[in-house]
JSON list of C-alpha atoms in Angstrom, two decimals:
[
{"chain": "A", "resi": 1, "resn": "ILE", "atom": "CA", "xyz": [-67.22, -100.61, 41.43]},
{"chain": "A", "resi": 2, "resn": "TRP", "atom": "CA", "xyz": [-70.01, -99.41, 43.70]},
{"chain": "A", "resi": 3, "resn": "LEU", "atom": "CA", "xyz": [-68.64, -96.62, 45.86]},
{"chain": "A", "resi": 4, "resn": "ASP", "atom": "CA", "xyz": [-71.69, -96.71, 48.16]},
{"chain": "A", "resi": 5, "resn": "ASP", "atom": "CA", "xyz": [-70.39, -99.86, 49.86]},
{"chain": "A", "resi": 6, "resn": "LEU", "atom": "CA", "xyz": [-66.68, -99.09, 49.63]},
{"chain": "A", "resi": 7, "resn": "LEU", "atom": "CA", "xyz": [-66.41, -95.51, 50.87]},
{"chain": "A", "resi": 8, "resn": "PRO", "atom": "CA", "xyz": [-67.92, -95.92, 54.36]},
{"chain": "A", "resi": 9, "resn": "ARG", "atom": "CA", "xyz": [-65.36, -98.62, 55.12]},
{"chain": "A", "resi": 10, "resn": "VAL", "atom": "CA", "xyz": [-62.52, -96.54, 53.69]},
{"chain": "A", "resi": 11, "resn": "ALA", "atom": "CA", "xyz": [-63.69, -93.51, 55.68]},
{"chain": "A", "resi": 12, "resn": "ALA", "atom": "CA", "xyz": [-63.84, -95.56, 58.88]},
{"chain": "A", "resi": 13, "resn": "ALA", "atom": "CA", "xyz": [-60.33, -96.91, 58.27]},
{"chain": "A", "resi": 14, "resn": "ALA", "atom": "CA", "xyz": [-59.00, -93.41, 57.50]},
{"chain": "A", "resi": 15, "resn": "THR", "atom": "CA", "xyz": [-60.35, -91.98, 60.74]},
{"chain": "A", "resi": 16, "resn": "SER", "atom": "CA", "xyz": [-60.01, -94.75, 63.27]},
{"chain": "A", "resi": 17, "resn": "ASP", "atom": "CA", "xyz": [-57.84, -97.66, 62.15]},
{"chain": "A", "resi": 18, "resn": "PRO", "atom": "CA", "xyz": [-55.24, -98.42, 64.85]},
{"chain": "A", "resi": 19, "resn": "HIS", "atom": "CA", "xyz": [-52.52, -99.25, 62.29]},
{"chain": "A", "resi": 20, "resn": "ARG", "atom": "CA", "xyz": [-50.85, -96.21, 60.78]},
{"chain": "A", "resi": 21, "resn": "ALA", "atom": "CA", "xyz": [-50.13, -97.93, 57.46]},
{"chain": "A", "resi": 22, "resn": "SER", "atom": "CA", "xyz": [-53.81, -98.78, 57.04]},
{"chain": "A", "resi": 23, "resn": "ARG", "atom": "CA", "xyz": [-54.84, -95.22, 57.92]},
{"chain": "A", "resi": 24, "resn": "VAL", "atom": "CA", "xyz": [-52.36, -93.82, 55.39]},
{"chain": "A", "resi": 25, "resn": "ALA", "atom": "CA", "xyz": [-53.59, -96.13, 52.62]},
{"chain": "A", "resi": 26, "resn": "ALA", "atom": "CA", "xyz": [-57.23, -95.34, 53.45]},
{"chain": "A", "resi": 27, "resn": "CYS", "atom": "CA", "xyz": [-56.53, -91.58, 53.48]},
{"chain": "A", "resi": 28, "resn": "GLU", "atom": "CA", "xyz": [-54.79, -91.76, 50.12]},
{"chain": "A", "resi": 29, "resn": "LEU", "atom": "CA", "xyz": [-57.59, -93.84, 48.62]},
{"chain": "A", "resi": 30, "resn": "LEU", "atom": "CA", "xyz": [-60.24, -91.51, 50.02]},
{"chain": "A", "resi": 31, "resn": "HIS", "atom": "CA", "xyz": [-58.37, -88.48, 48.70]},
{"chain": "A", "resi": 32, "resn": "GLY", "atom": "CA", "xyz": [-57.95, -89.99, 45.25]},
{"chain": "A", "resi": 33, "resn": "LEU", "atom": "CA", "xyz": [-61.57, -91.12, 44.97]},
{"chain": "A", "resi": 34, "resn": "THR", "atom": "CA", "xyz": [-62.80, -87.74, 46.16]},
{"chain": "A", "resi": 35, "resn": "LEU", "atom": "CA", "xyz": [-60.72, -85.97, 43.52]},
{"chain": "A", "resi": 36, "resn": "TRP", "atom": "CA", "xyz": [-62.03, -88.39, 40.88]},
{"chain": "A", "resi": 37, "resn": "MET", "atom": "CA", "xyz": [-65.67, -87.79, 41.85]},
{"chain": "A", "resi": 38, "resn": "ILE", "atom": "CA", "xyz": [-65.22, -84.02, 41.90]},
{"chain": "A", "resi": 39, "resn": "GLY", "atom": "CA", "xyz": [-63.47, -84.16, 38.53]},
{"chain": "A", "resi": 40, "resn": "LYS", "atom": "CA", "xyz": [-66.32, -86.19, 37.03]},
{"chain": "A", "resi": 41, "resn": "ASN", "atom": "CA", "xyz": [-68.82, -83.64, 38.38]},
{"chain": "A", "resi": 42, "resn": "ALA", "atom": "CA", "xyz": [-66.80, -80.72, 37.00]},
{"chain": "A", "resi": 43, "resn": "HIS", "atom": "CA", "xyz": [-66.47, -82.43, 33.62]},
{"chain": "A", "resi": 44, "resn": "ARG", "atom": "CA", "xyz": [-70.24, -82.90, 33.48]},
{"chain": "A", "resi": 45, "resn": "ILE", "atom": "CA", "xyz": [-70.79, -79.19, 34.07]},
{"chain": "A", "resi": 46, "resn": "ILE", "atom": "CA", "xyz": [-68.21, -78.15, 31.48]},
{"chain": "A", "resi": 47, "resn": "ALA", "atom": "CA", "xyz": [-69.61, -80.60, 28.91]},
{"chain": "A", "resi": 48, "resn": "ALA", "atom": "CA", "xyz": [-73.11, -79.10, 29.16]},
{"chain": "A", "resi": 49, "resn": "GLU", "atom": "CA", "xyz": [-73.91, -77.44, 25.86]},
{"chain": "A", "resi": 50, "resn": "GLY", "atom": "CA", "xyz": [-76.27, -74.71, 24.82]},
{"chain": "A", "resi": 51, "resn": "PRO", "atom": "CA", "xyz": [-77.42, -71.46, 26.37]},
{"chain": "A", "resi": 52, "resn": "GLY", "atom": "CA", "xyz": [-77.80, -71.82, 30.10]},
{"chain": "A", "resi": 53, "resn": "GLY", "atom": "CA", "xyz": [-76.56, -75.41, 29.98]},
{"chain": "A", "resi": 54, "resn": "GLU", "atom": "CA", "xyz": [-73.83, -74.89, 32.55]},
{"chain": "A", "resi": 55, "resn": "GLU", "atom": "CA", "xyz": [-76.19, -73.30, 35.08]},
{"chain": "A", "resi": 56, "resn": "GLU", "atom": "CA", "xyz": [-78.74, -76.10, 34.59]},
{"chain": "A", "resi": 57, "resn": "ALA", "atom": "CA", "xyz": [-76.10, -78.80, 34.92]},
{"chain": "A", "resi": 58, "resn": "ALA", "atom": "CA", "xyz": [-74.63, -77.17, 38.03]},
{"chain": "A", "resi": 59, "resn": "ALA", "atom": "CA", "xyz": [-78.06, -76.97, 39.69]},
{"chain": "A", "resi": 60, "resn": "LYS", "atom": "CA", "xyz": [-78.94, -80.65, 39.20]},
{"chain": "A", "resi": 61, "resn": "PRO", "atom": "CA", "xyz": [-77.70, -83.20, 41.72]},
{"chain": "A", "resi": 62, "resn": "THR", "atom": "CA", "xyz": [-75.14, -85.59, 40.30]},
{"chain": "A", "resi": 63, "resn": "ARG", "atom": "CA", "xyz": [-74.69, -89.29, 40.87]},
{"chain": "A", "resi": 64, "resn": "PHE", "atom": "CA", "xyz": [-71.99, -88.45, 43.42]},
{"chain": "A", "resi": 65, "resn": "SER", "atom": "CA", "xyz": [-73.89, -85.77, 45.36]},
{"chain": "A", "resi": 66, "resn": "ARG", "atom": "CA", "xyz": [-75.16, -88.13, 48.05]},
{"chain": "A", "resi": 67, "resn": "ILE", "atom": "CA", "xyz": [-71.78, -89.82, 48.47]},
{"chain": "A", "resi": 68, "resn": "LEU", "atom": "CA", "xyz": [-69.88, -86.54, 48.64]},
{"chain": "A", "resi": 69, "resn": "GLY", "atom": "CA", "xyz": [-72.40, -85.18, 51.12]},
{"chain": "A", "resi": 70, "resn": "ARG", "atom": "CA", "xyz": [-71.59, -88.08, 53.43]},
{"chain": "A", "resi": 71, "resn": "LEU", "atom": "CA", "xyz": [-67.84, -87.69, 52.90]},
{"chain": "A", "resi": 72, "resn": "TYR", "atom": "CA", "xyz": [-67.56, -83.97, 53.67]},
{"chain": "A", "resi": 73, "resn": "PRO", "atom": "CA", "xyz": [-67.79, -84.45, 57.47]},
{"chain": "A", "resi": 74, "resn": "VAL", "atom": "CA", "xyz": [-65.14, -87.19, 57.29]},
{"chain": "A", "resi": 75, "resn": "MET", "atom": "CA", "xyz": [-62.85, -85.00, 55.20]},
{"chain": "A", "resi": 76, "resn": "LEU", "atom": "CA", "xyz": [-63.33, -82.08, 57.61]},
{"chain": "A", "resi": 77, "resn": "SER", "atom": "CA", "xyz": [-62.43, -84.27, 60.59]},
{"chain": "A", "resi": 78, "resn": "LEU", "atom": "CA", "xyz": [-59.33, -85.52, 58.78]},
{"chain": "A", "resi": 79, "resn": "ALA", "atom": "CA", "xyz": [-58.34, -81.98, 57.78]},
{"chain": "A", "resi": 80, "resn": "ALA", "atom": "CA", "xyz": [-58.67, -80.79, 61.38]},
{"chain": "A", "resi": 81, "resn": "GLY", "atom": "CA", "xyz": [-57.45, -83.97, 63.05]},
{"chain": "A", "resi": 82, "resn": "HIS", "atom": "CA", "xyz": [-54.23, -84.86, 64.82]},
{"chain": "A", "resi": 83, "resn": "ASP", "atom": "CA", "xyz": [-52.72, -86.94, 62.00]},
{"chain": "A", "resi": 84, "resn": "PRO", "atom": "CA", "xyz": [-50.32, -84.84, 59.87]},
{"chain": "A", "resi": 85, "resn": "LEU", "atom": "CA", "xyz": [-51.08, -86.85, 56.73]},
{"chain": "A", "resi": 86, "resn": "GLY", "atom": "CA", "xyz": [-54.81, -86.15, 57.03]},
{"chain": "A", "resi": 87, "resn": "ARG", "atom": "CA", "xyz": [-54.11, -82.45, 57.48]},
{"chain": "A", "resi": 88, "resn": "GLN", "atom": "CA", "xyz": [-51.74, -82.39, 54.50]},
{"chain": "A", "resi": 89, "resn": "LEU", "atom": "CA", "xyz": [-54.11, -84.24, 52.17]},
{"chain": "A", "resi": 90, "resn": "PHE", "atom": "CA", "xyz": [-57.48, -82.88, 53.20]},
{"chain": "A", "resi": 91, "resn": "GLY", "atom": "CA", "xyz": [-56.68, -79.35, 54.45]},
{"chain": "A", "resi": 92, "resn": "PRO", "atom": "CA", "xyz": [-55.92, -77.93, 50.99]},
{"chain": "A", "resi": 93, "resn": "LEU", "atom": "CA", "xyz": [-58.67, -80.06, 49.44]},
{"chain": "A", "resi": 94, "resn": "ILE", "atom": "CA", "xyz": [-61.34, -78.69, 51.80]},
{"chain": "A", "resi": 95, "resn": "THR", "atom": "CA", "xyz": [-60.10, -75.14, 51.20]},
{"chain": "A", "resi": 96, "resn": "SER", "atom": "CA", "xyz": [-60.28, -75.65, 47.43]},
{"chain": "A", "resi": 97, "resn": "LEU", "atom": "CA", "xyz": [-63.72, -77.23, 47.66]},
{"chain": "A", "resi": 98, "resn": "VAL", "atom": "CA", "xyz": [-65.09, -74.36, 49.70]},
{"chain": "A", "resi": 99, "resn": "HIS", "atom": "CA", "xyz": [-63.65, -71.89, 47.22]},
{"chain": "A", "resi": 100, "resn": "TRP", "atom": "CA", "xyz": [-64.95, -73.83, 44.20]},
{"chain": "A", "resi": 101, "resn": "MET", "atom": "CA", "xyz": [-68.46, -74.34, 45.54]},
{"chain": "A", "resi": 102, "resn": "THR", "atom": "CA", "xyz": [-69.05, -70.77, 46.66]}
]
């Protein structure tokens, strides 16, 4: 599955689909895929071996860096938006991401 083609459509559906059921499904998919990508990135850093391996691995861009960079604005708008589901899913996620990345 190529996420480059899938995620922009999911993000658009999560933010602006007129049908609530479609927005809910898109939000849940976006949330799950985001957690998966972040988990894969974290696993890569933890799996780095040797002295200084973790710092080197953390400094290098990952295969998901570009995708996540494009998703952060969408997740922020969902976390601060008017839909309660978006706030419930993405509010704590954004808070955790900010804490983890700083």
